[in-house]
PDB file of C-alpha atoms in Angstrom:
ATOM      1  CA  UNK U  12      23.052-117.867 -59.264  1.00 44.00           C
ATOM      2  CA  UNK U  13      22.848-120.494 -62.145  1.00 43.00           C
ATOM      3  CA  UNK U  14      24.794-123.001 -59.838  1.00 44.00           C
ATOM      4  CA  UNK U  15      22.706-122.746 -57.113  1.00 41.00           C
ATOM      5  CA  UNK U  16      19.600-123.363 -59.286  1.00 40.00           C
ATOM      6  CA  UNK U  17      21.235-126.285 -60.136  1.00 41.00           C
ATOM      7  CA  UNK U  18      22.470-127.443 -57.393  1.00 43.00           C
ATOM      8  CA  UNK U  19      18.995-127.326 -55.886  1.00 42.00           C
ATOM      9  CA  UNK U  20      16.985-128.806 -58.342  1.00 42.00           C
ATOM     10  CA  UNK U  21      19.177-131.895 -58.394  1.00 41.00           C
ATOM     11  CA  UNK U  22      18.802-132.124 -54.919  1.00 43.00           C
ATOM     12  CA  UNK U  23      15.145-132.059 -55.146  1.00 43.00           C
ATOM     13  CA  UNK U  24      15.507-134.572 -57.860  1.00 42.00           C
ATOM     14  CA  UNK U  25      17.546-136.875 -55.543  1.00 42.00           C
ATOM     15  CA  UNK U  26      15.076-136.201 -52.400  1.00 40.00           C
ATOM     16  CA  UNK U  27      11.807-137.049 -54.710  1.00 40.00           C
ATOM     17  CA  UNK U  28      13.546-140.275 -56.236  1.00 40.00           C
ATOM     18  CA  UNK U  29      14.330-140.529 -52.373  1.00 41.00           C
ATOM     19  CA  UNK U  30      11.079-140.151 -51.261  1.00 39.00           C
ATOM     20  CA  UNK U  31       9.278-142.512 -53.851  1.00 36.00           C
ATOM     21  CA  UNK U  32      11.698-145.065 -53.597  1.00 38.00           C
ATOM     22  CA  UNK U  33      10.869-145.089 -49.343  1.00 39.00           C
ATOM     23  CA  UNK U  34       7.315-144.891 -50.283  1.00 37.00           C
ATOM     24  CA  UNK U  35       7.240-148.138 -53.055  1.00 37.00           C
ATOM     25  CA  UNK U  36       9.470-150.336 -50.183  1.00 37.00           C
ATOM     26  CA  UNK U  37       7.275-149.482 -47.170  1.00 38.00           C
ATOM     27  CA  UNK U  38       4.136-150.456 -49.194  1.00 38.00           C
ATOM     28  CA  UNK U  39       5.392-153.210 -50.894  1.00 39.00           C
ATOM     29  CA  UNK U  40       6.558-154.475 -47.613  1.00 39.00           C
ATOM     30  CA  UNK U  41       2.825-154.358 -46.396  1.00 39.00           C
ATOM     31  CA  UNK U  42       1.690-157.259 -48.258  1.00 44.00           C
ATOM     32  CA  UNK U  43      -1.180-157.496 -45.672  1.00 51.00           C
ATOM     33  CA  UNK U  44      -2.400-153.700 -46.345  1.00 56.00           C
ATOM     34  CA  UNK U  45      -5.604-152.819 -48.569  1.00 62.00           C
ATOM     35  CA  UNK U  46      -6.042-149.802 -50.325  1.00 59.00           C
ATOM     36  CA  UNK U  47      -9.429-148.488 -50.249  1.00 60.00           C
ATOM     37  CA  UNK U  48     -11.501-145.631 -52.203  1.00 57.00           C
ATOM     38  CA  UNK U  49     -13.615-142.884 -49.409  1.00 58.00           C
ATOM     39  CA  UNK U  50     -15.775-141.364 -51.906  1.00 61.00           C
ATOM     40  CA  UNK U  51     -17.288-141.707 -55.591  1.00 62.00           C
ATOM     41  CA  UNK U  52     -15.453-138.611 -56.514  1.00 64.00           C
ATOM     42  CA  UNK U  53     -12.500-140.228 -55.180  1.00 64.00           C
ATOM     43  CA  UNK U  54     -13.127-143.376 -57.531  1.00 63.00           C
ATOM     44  CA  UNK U  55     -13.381-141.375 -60.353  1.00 64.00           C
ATOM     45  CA  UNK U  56     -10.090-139.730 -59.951  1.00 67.00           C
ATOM     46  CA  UNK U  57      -8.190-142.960 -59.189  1.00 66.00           C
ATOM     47  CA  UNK U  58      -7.521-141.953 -55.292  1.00 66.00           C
ATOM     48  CA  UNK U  59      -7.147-144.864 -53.251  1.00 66.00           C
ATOM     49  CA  UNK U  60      -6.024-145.076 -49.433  1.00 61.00           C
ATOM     50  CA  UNK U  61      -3.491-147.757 -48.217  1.00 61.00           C
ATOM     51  CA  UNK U  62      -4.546-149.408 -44.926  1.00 59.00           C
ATOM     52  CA  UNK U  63      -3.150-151.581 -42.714  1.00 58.00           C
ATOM     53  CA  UNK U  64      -4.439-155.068 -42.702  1.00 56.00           C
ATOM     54  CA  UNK U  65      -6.504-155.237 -38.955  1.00 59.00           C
ATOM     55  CA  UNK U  66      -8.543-151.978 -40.420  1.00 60.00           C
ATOM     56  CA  UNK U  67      -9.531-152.830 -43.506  1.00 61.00           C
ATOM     57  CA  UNK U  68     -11.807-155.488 -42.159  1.00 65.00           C
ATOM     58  CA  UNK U  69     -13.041-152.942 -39.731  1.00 69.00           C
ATOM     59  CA  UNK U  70     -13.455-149.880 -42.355  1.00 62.00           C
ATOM     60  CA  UNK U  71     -15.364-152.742 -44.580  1.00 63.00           C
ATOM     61  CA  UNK U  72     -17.869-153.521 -41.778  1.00 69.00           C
ATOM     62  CA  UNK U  73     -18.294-150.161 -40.635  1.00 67.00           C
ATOM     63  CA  UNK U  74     -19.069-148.973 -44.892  1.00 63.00           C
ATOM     64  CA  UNK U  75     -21.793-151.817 -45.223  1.00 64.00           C
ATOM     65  CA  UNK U  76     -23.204-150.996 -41.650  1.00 63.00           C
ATOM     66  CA  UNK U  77     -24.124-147.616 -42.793  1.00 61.00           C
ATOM     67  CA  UNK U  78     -25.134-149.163 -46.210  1.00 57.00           C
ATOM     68  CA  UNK U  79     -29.010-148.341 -46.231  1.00 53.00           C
ATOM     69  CA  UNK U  80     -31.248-151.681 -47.137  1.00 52.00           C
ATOM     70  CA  UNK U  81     -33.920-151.106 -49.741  1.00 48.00           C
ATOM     71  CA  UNK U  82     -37.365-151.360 -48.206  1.00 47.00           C
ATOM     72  CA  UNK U  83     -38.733-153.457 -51.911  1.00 50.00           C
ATOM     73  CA  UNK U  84     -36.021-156.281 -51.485  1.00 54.00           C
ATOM     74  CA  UNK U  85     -37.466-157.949 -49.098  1.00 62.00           C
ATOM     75  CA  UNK U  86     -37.524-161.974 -49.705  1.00 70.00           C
ATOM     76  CA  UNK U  87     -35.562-161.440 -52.635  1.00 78.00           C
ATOM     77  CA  UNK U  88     -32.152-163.938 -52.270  1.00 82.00           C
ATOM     78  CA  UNK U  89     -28.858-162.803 -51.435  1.00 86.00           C
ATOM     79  CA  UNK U  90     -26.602-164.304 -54.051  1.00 88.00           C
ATOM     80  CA  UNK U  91     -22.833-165.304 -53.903  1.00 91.00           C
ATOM     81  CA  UNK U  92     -20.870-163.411 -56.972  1.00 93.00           C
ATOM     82  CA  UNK U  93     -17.690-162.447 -57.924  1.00 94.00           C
ATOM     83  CA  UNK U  94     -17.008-159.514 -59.251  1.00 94.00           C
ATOM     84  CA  UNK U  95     -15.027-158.783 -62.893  1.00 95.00           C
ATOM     85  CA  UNK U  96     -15.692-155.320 -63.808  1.00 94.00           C
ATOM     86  CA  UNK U  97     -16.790-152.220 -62.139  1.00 93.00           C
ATOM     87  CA  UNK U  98     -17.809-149.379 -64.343  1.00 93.00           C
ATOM     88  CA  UNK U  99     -17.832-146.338 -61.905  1.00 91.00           C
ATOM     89  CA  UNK U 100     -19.032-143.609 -64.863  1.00 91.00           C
ATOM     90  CA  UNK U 101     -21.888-145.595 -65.730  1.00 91.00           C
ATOM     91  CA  UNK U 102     -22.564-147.291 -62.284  1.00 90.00           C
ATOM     92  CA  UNK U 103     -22.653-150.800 -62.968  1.00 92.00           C
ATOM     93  CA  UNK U 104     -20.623-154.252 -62.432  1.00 94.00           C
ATOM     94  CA  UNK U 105     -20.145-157.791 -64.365  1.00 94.00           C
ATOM     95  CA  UNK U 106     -20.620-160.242 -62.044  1.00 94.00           C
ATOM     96  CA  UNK U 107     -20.625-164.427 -62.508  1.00 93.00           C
ATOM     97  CA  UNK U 108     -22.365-166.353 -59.930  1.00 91.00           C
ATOM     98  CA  UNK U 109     -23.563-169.915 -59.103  1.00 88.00           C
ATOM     99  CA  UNK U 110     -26.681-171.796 -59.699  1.00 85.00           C
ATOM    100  CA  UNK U 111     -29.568-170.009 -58.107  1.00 81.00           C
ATOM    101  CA  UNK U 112     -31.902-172.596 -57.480  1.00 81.00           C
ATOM    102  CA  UNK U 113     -35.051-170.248 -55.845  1.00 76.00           C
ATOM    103  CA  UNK U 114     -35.252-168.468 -59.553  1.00 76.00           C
ATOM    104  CA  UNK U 115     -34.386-171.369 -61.349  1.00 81.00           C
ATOM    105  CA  UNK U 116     -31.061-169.678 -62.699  1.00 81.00           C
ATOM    106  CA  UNK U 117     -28.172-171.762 -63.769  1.00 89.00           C
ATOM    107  CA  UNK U 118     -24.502-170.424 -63.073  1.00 91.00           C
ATOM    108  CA  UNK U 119     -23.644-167.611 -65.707  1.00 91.00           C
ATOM    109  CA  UNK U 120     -21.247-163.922 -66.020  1.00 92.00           C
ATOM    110  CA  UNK U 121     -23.583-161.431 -66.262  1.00 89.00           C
ATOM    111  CA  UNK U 122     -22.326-158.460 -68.006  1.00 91.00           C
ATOM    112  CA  UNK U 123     -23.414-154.379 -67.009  1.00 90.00           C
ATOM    113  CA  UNK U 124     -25.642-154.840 -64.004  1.00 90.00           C
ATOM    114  CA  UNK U 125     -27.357-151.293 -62.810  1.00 91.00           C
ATOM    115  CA  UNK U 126     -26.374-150.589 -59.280  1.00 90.00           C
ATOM    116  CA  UNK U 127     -28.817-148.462 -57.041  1.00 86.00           C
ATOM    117  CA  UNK U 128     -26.778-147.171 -54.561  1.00 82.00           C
ATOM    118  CA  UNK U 129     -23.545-145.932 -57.100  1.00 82.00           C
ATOM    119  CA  UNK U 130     -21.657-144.385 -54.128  1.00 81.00           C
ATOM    120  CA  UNK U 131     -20.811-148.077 -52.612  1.00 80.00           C
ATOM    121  CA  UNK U 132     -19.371-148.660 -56.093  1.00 85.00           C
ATOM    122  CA  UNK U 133     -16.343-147.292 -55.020  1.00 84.00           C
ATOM    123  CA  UNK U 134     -15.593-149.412 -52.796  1.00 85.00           C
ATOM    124  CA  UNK U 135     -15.500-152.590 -54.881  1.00 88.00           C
ATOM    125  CA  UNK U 136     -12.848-154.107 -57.126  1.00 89.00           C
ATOM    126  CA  UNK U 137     -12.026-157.178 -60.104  1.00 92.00           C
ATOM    127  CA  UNK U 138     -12.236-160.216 -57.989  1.00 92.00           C
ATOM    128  CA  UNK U 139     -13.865-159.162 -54.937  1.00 91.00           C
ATOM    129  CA  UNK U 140     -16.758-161.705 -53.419  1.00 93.00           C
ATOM    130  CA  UNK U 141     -19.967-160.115 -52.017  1.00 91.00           C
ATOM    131  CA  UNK U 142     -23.708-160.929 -51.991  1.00 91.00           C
ATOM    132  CA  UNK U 143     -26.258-159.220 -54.109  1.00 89.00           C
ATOM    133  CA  UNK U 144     -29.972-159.325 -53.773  1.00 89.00           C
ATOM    134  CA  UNK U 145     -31.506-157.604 -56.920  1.00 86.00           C
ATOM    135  CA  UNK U 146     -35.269-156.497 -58.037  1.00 85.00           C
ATOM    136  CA  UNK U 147     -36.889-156.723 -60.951  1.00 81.00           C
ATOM    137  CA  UNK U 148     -38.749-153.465 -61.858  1.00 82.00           C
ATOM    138  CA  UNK U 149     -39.842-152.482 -65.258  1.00 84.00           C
ATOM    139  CA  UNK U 150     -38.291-154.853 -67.334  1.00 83.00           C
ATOM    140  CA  UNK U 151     -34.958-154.313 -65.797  1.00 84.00           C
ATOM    141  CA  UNK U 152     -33.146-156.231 -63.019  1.00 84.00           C
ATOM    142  CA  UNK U 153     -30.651-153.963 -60.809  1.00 88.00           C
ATOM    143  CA  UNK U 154     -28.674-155.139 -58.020  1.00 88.00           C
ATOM    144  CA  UNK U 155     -30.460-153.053 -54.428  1.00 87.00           C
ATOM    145  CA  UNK U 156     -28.116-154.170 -51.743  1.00 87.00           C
ATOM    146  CA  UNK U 157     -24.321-156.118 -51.519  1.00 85.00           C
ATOM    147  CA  UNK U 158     -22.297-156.805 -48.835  1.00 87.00           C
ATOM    148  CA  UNK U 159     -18.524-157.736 -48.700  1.00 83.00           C
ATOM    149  CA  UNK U 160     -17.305-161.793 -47.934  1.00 77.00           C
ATOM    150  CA  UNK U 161     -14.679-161.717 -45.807  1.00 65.00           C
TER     151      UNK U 161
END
């Protein structure tokens, strides 16, 4: 009985290492591929999707077509940014951006930005380039609406 135990468990050793080892080469062969995040709760646990490269354009689109606008942004300017940290728990990003020249803003990083909507946190990343409009209520300025450069 003690041989067959350990016969088996090597062989699910060897068919795991297998298995990963099929996994890492047929996404690192996908160089093209995205992975994307389908829910906060998702995000918070580190799950991300791998997708092929013609949907994740299409799965982008379709996210920031369901995207509500808020009604009280209206007129305010989208702005280029790049993104450099996303901070899931507390829903908000650092972001730098360029000269805005309608509020008189020179280019800067600015650090812990609220986000209203925290669910379409999860689908941003370090690096990624969207537009923001934000509003100023009550002393503080949080970021309404984004959507995704591609």
């Amino acid at each position: 009985m003690m041989k067959v135990l350990k016969r088996s468990a090597l062989a699910g050793a060897a068919l795991a290492a297998t298995s990963l080892t099929g996994l890492a080469q047929e996404q690192g062969s996908n160089h093209g591929g995205c992975f994307v995040t389908l829910s906060p709760t998702e995000a918070t646990r580190g799950i991300r999707h791998w997708r092929p490269p013609s949907s994740c354009v299409d799965w982008y689109k379709r996210i920031a077509n369901q995207r509500p606008t808020q009604a009280n942004s209206e007129g305010a300017p989208w702005v280029r940014v790049v993104v450099r940290k996303v901070d899931l728990p507390a829903s908000r990003i650092t972001v730098s951006h360029g000269a805005i020249p309608q509020i008189r803003m020179p280019a800067m990083t600015i650090q812990n930005i609220p986000v209203a909507d925290a669910a379409s946190l999860a689908s941003l990343h370090e690096g990624d380039e969207l537009d923001i409009q934000c509003e100023h209520r009550g002393g503080v300025v949080r970021v309404v609406n984004f959507r995704m450069k591609w």
